[in-house]
Short mmCIF file of C-alpha atoms and ligand atoms in Angstrom, two decimals:
data_model
loop_
_atom_site.label_atom_id
_atom_site.label_comp_id
_atom_site.label_asym_id
_atom_site.label_seq_id
_atom_site.Cartn_x
_atom_site.Cartn_y
_atom_site.Cartn_z
CA MET A 29 0.00 0.00 0.00
CA PRO A 30 1.71 3.28 -1.07
CA SER A 31 2.21 5.86 1.64
CA ILE A 32 1.63 9.60 1.47
CA GLY A 33 5.25 10.35 2.30
CA ARG A 34 6.83 13.34 3.99
CA LEU A 35 9.10 14.72 1.26
CA HIS A 36 7.08 15.49 -1.87
CA VAL A 37 9.12 16.61 -4.85
CA ILE A 38 6.83 18.19 -7.39
CA THR A 39 8.03 18.36 -10.99
CA ASP A 40 8.74 21.89 -12.16
CA ALA A 41 6.23 22.87 -14.86
CA ARG A 42 8.18 25.94 -15.92
CA PRO A 43 9.91 25.93 -19.33
CA GLY A 44 13.35 24.46 -19.81
CA ARG A 45 13.46 22.21 -16.77
CA ASP A 46 15.11 18.80 -16.90
CA VAL A 47 12.31 17.06 -15.03
CA LEU A 48 13.54 13.48 -15.22
CA SER A 49 17.05 14.25 -14.02
CA VAL A 50 15.66 16.18 -11.03
CA VAL A 51 13.27 13.31 -10.23
CA ALA A 52 16.13 10.80 -10.48
CA ALA A 53 18.32 12.91 -8.20
CA GLY A 54 15.56 13.31 -5.64
CA LEU A 55 14.64 9.62 -5.63
CA ALA A 56 18.28 8.63 -5.24
CA VAL A 57 18.52 10.40 -1.87
CA GLY A 58 15.16 9.81 -0.30
CA ALA A 59 12.36 11.78 -1.89
CA ASP A 60 9.47 9.50 -0.92
CA THR A 61 6.75 11.06 -3.07
CA ILE A 62 6.91 12.48 -6.58
CA GLN A 63 4.07 14.58 -7.89
CA VAL A 64 3.86 14.91 -11.66
CA ARG A 65 2.88 18.50 -12.41
CA VAL A 66 3.00 19.65 -16.02
CA PRO A 67 2.27 22.89 -17.89
CA ASP A 68 -1.39 23.39 -18.78
CA ALA A 69 -0.44 23.24 -22.47
CA THR A 70 0.93 19.72 -22.08
CA THR A 71 -1.21 17.20 -23.95
CA ASP A 72 -2.71 14.28 -22.08
CA ARG A 73 -0.63 12.01 -24.30
CA GLU A 74 2.57 13.74 -23.14
CA ALA A 75 1.41 13.81 -19.51
CA TYR A 76 0.63 10.10 -19.67
CA GLY A 77 4.04 9.24 -21.10
CA LEU A 78 5.87 11.32 -18.51
CA THR A 79 3.80 9.82 -15.70
CA ARG A 80 4.52 6.29 -16.88
CA GLU A 81 8.28 6.99 -16.86
CA ILE A 82 8.22 8.67 -13.46
CA LEU A 83 6.04 5.87 -12.09
CA ARG A 84 8.66 3.35 -13.27
CA MET A 85 11.34 5.34 -11.44
CA CYS A 86 9.19 5.57 -8.32
CA ARG A 87 8.53 1.83 -8.30
CA GLU A 88 12.27 1.19 -8.53
CA SER A 89 12.83 3.44 -5.51
CA GLY A 90 9.77 2.43 -3.51
CA ALA A 91 8.41 5.97 -3.73
CA THR A 92 4.82 7.09 -4.22
CA CYS A 93 3.77 8.64 -7.53
CA LEU A 94 0.96 11.21 -7.64
CA VAL A 95 -0.40 13.23 -10.55
CA ASN A 96 -1.38 16.87 -10.25
CA ASP A 97 -4.84 17.89 -11.52
CA ARG A 98 -5.29 15.22 -14.22
CA LEU A 99 -6.83 12.28 -12.37
CA HIS A 100 -7.67 10.48 -15.61
CA VAL A 101 -3.95 10.43 -16.36
CA ALA A 102 -3.23 9.15 -12.86
CA LEU A 103 -5.70 6.30 -13.34
CA ALA A 104 -4.57 5.50 -16.88
CA ALA A 105 -0.91 5.42 -15.86
CA GLY A 106 -1.51 3.34 -12.73
CA ALA A 107 -0.20 6.07 -10.42
CA ASP A 108 -0.91 5.98 -6.67
CA GLY A 109 -3.24 8.96 -6.74
CA GLY A 110 -3.57 12.64 -7.49
CA HIS A 111 -3.79 16.15 -6.11
CA VAL A 112 -6.61 18.63 -6.70
CA GLY A 113 -7.07 22.29 -5.88
CA ALA A 114 -9.69 24.97 -6.33
CA ASP A 115 -9.55 24.88 -10.15
CA ASP A 116 -9.69 21.09 -10.39
CA LEU A 117 -12.43 18.53 -9.89
CA PRO A 118 -14.19 18.89 -6.53
CA VAL A 119 -12.66 16.67 -3.88
CA ASP A 120 -15.76 14.48 -3.50
CA VAL A 121 -15.90 13.89 -7.25
CA ALA A 122 -12.16 13.21 -7.37
CA ARG A 123 -12.57 10.64 -4.62
CA LYS A 124 -15.34 8.90 -6.59
CA ILE A 125 -13.09 8.76 -9.66
CA LEU A 126 -10.02 7.54 -7.76
CA GLY A 127 -11.97 5.01 -5.74
CA PRO A 128 -11.62 4.36 -2.01
CA HIS A 129 -7.95 3.37 -2.00
CA GLY A 130 -6.26 6.00 -4.12
CA ILE A 131 -4.20 8.70 -2.44
CA LEU A 132 -6.02 12.00 -2.91
CA GLY A 133 -4.41 15.28 -1.97
CA ALA A 134 -6.35 18.52 -1.75
CA THR A 135 -5.17 22.09 -1.40
CA ALA A 136 -6.36 24.03 1.65
CA ARG A 137 -5.24 27.24 3.33
CA ASP A 138 -7.69 27.61 6.22
CA PRO A 139 -9.40 25.30 8.74
CA GLU A 140 -12.84 25.50 7.14
CA SER A 141 -11.74 24.46 3.67
CA ALA A 142 -9.43 21.89 5.23
CA ARG A 143 -12.23 20.21 7.16
CA ARG A 144 -14.45 20.26 4.10
CA ALA A 145 -11.78 18.65 1.94
CA VAL A 146 -11.24 15.89 4.48
CA ALA A 147 -14.98 15.31 4.79
CA ASP A 148 -15.10 15.02 1.00
CA GLY A 149 -12.41 12.35 0.94
CA ALA A 150 -8.95 13.95 0.94
CA SER A 151 -6.18 11.63 2.16
CA TYR A 152 -3.84 14.54 2.87
CA LEU A 153 -3.83 18.32 2.54
CA GLY A 154 -1.37 20.50 0.66
CA VAL A 155 -1.34 23.65 2.77
CA GLY A 156 0.00 26.99 1.68
CA PRO A 157 1.52 28.93 0.19
CA ALA A 158 3.47 28.90 3.45
CA TYR A 159 5.94 31.47 2.13
CA ALA A 160 6.28 33.62 -0.97
CA THR A 161 7.08 31.65 -4.10
CA ARG A 162 8.05 32.44 -7.69
CA THR A 163 7.04 29.03 -8.96
CA LYS A 164 3.35 29.65 -9.27
CA ASP A 165 1.70 32.97 -10.15
CA GLY A 166 -1.54 34.34 -8.81
CA LEU A 167 -1.36 32.82 -5.36
CA PRO A 168 -2.94 34.45 -2.30
CA ASP A 169 -0.71 35.89 0.40
CA PRO A 170 1.47 33.37 2.23
CA ILE A 171 -0.04 31.95 5.40
CA GLY A 172 3.24 31.30 7.22
CA PRO A 173 3.85 28.62 9.86
CA ALA A 174 0.95 30.06 11.88
CA GLY A 175 -1.44 29.45 9.01
CA VAL A 176 -0.12 25.93 8.58
CA ALA A 177 -0.59 25.38 12.31
CA ALA A 178 -4.20 26.56 12.19
CA VAL A 179 -4.95 23.98 9.52
CA ALA A 180 -2.94 21.21 11.18
CA ARG A 181 -4.92 21.72 14.41
CA SER A 182 -8.20 21.37 12.56
CA VAL A 183 -7.70 18.02 10.79
CA THR A 184 -6.28 14.57 11.51
CA VAL A 185 -4.98 13.81 8.01
CA PRO A 186 -1.35 14.57 7.13
CA VAL A 187 -0.60 18.20 6.32
CA ILE A 188 2.01 18.78 3.63
CA ALA A 189 3.26 22.37 3.67
CA ILE A 190 3.94 23.92 0.28
CA GLY A 191 5.14 27.23 -1.07
CA GLY A 192 8.64 28.64 -0.67
CA VAL A 193 9.79 25.60 1.26
CA THR A 194 13.53 25.32 1.86
CA ALA A 195 15.50 23.06 4.19
CA ASP A 196 16.05 25.83 6.75
CA ARG A 197 12.29 26.39 6.99
CA VAL A 198 11.31 22.73 7.50
CA GLY A 199 11.79 22.86 11.28
CA GLU A 200 9.25 25.63 11.84
CA LEU A 201 6.80 23.92 9.52
CA THR A 202 6.98 20.57 11.30
CA ALA A 203 6.84 22.40 14.65
CA ALA A 204 3.64 23.98 13.35
CA GLY A 205 2.21 20.51 12.80
CA ALA A 206 3.10 19.78 9.19
CA TYR A 207 3.66 16.07 8.57
CA GLY A 208 5.83 16.84 5.58
CA VAL A 209 6.64 19.31 2.85
CA ALA A 210 6.23 19.67 -0.90
CA VAL A 211 8.94 21.38 -2.88
CA VAL A 212 9.43 22.56 -6.44
CA GLY A 213 11.98 25.32 -6.86
CA ALA A 214 14.41 24.59 -4.05
CA VAL A 215 15.14 21.25 -5.70
CA SER A 216 14.61 21.96 -9.39
CA GLU A 217 16.59 25.22 -9.34
CA ALA A 218 19.47 23.75 -7.37
CA ALA A 219 22.88 23.21 -8.94
CA ASP A 220 22.83 19.92 -7.05
CA PRO A 221 19.22 18.72 -6.63
CA ALA A 222 20.33 15.61 -4.77
CA LYS A 223 22.20 17.68 -2.19
CA VAL A 224 19.17 19.90 -1.56
CA THR A 225 16.84 16.90 -1.39
CA LEU A 226 19.16 15.30 1.17
CA GLU A 227 19.13 18.53 3.22
CA LEU A 228 15.34 18.52 3.13
CA ARG A 229 15.34 14.85 4.14
CA GLU A 230 17.66 15.54 7.06
CA ALA A 231 15.58 18.52 8.16
CA LEU A 232 12.51 16.27 8.33
CA ARG A 233 14.11 13.80 10.71
C1 LIG B 66 1.23 18.97 -2.09
C2 LIG B 66 0.56 20.00 -2.93
N1 LIG B 66 -0.09 21.03 -2.33
C3 LIG B 66 -0.68 21.98 -3.10
C4 LIG B 66 -0.63 21.91 -4.47
C5 LIG B 66 -1.30 22.96 -5.32
O1 LIG B 66 -2.33 22.34 -6.06
P1 LIG B 66 -3.39 23.28 -6.81
O2 LIG B 66 -3.96 24.21 -5.81
O3 LIG B 66 -4.30 22.42 -7.56
O4 LIG B 66 -2.48 24.12 -7.82
P2 LIG B 66 -1.67 23.50 -9.05
O5 LIG B 66 -0.52 22.69 -8.46
O6 LIG B 66 -2.62 22.61 -9.80
O7 LIG B 66 -1.21 24.69 -9.84
C6 LIG B 66 0.02 20.83 -5.05
N2 LIG B 66 0.09 20.73 -6.42
N3 LIG B 66 0.63 19.89 -4.28
C1 TZP B 67 1.99 24.56 -6.92
C2 TZP B 67 1.99 25.41 -5.72
N1 TZP B 67 0.87 25.60 -4.98
C3 TZP B 67 1.03 26.39 -3.94
S1 TZP B 67 2.65 26.95 -3.87
C4 TZP B 67 3.09 26.07 -5.26
C5 TZP B 67 4.46 26.11 -5.83
C6 TZP B 67 5.49 25.65 -4.86
O1 TZP B 67 6.75 25.80 -5.48
P1 TZP B 67 8.03 26.19 -4.63
O2 TZP B 67 8.38 24.99 -3.76
O3 TZP B 67 9.09 26.44 -5.68
O4 TZP B 67 7.69 27.40 -3.83
MG1 MG B 68 -4.45 21.92 -9.45
#
């Protein structure tokens, strides 16, 4: 049975990123969950192919493979689940599609939406943006560790903090009640993605 994991490396959907080499580097040093997140312009055919390759890498490493937004691709590829936010299928509908055993992440930034997402079938919550981030445009203001704590107090499912996460910030996020973290830029922008992933892994101990 795949686990939700504590160190989620999310593929960088920005142009010019070497996604597979970053995934390989992260898996080699302990990333326990990979989330496949692609540009909106990516075709389903391309998303499926990428997911199948990343799933193969995850199976070799014993890591969990999730797909962002496109649950049909997750199902078609045989991934372990998916992640939905405000612009994606509603959580209750996503749960119906994934079935009772799939891992379903949902984005939440306050206790009310967090409780609703869990009631609707979320297995874990992606909570943030915890800090400012350049990776995704149009986000609301960061909620900080205090905002993560408010959500973590309100639910019993794992909280994965996301948004501007770096190794030096992991301690305050786990102290706030986060079970784990999700990272894009700190790993994908690193000269040595494996080194940064290892630092994140160590910070989660
Ligand atoms: C672990 C995790 N948390 C939050 C998100 C954000 O998902 P969403 O709000 O659907 O935004 P997009 O990622 O689809 O742009 C996530 N992907 N993973
Ligand atoms: C997809 C998403 N949702 C909230 S923040 C974010 C991007 C996180 O990227 P980074 O780890 O580089 O801040
Ligand atoms: Mg989404």
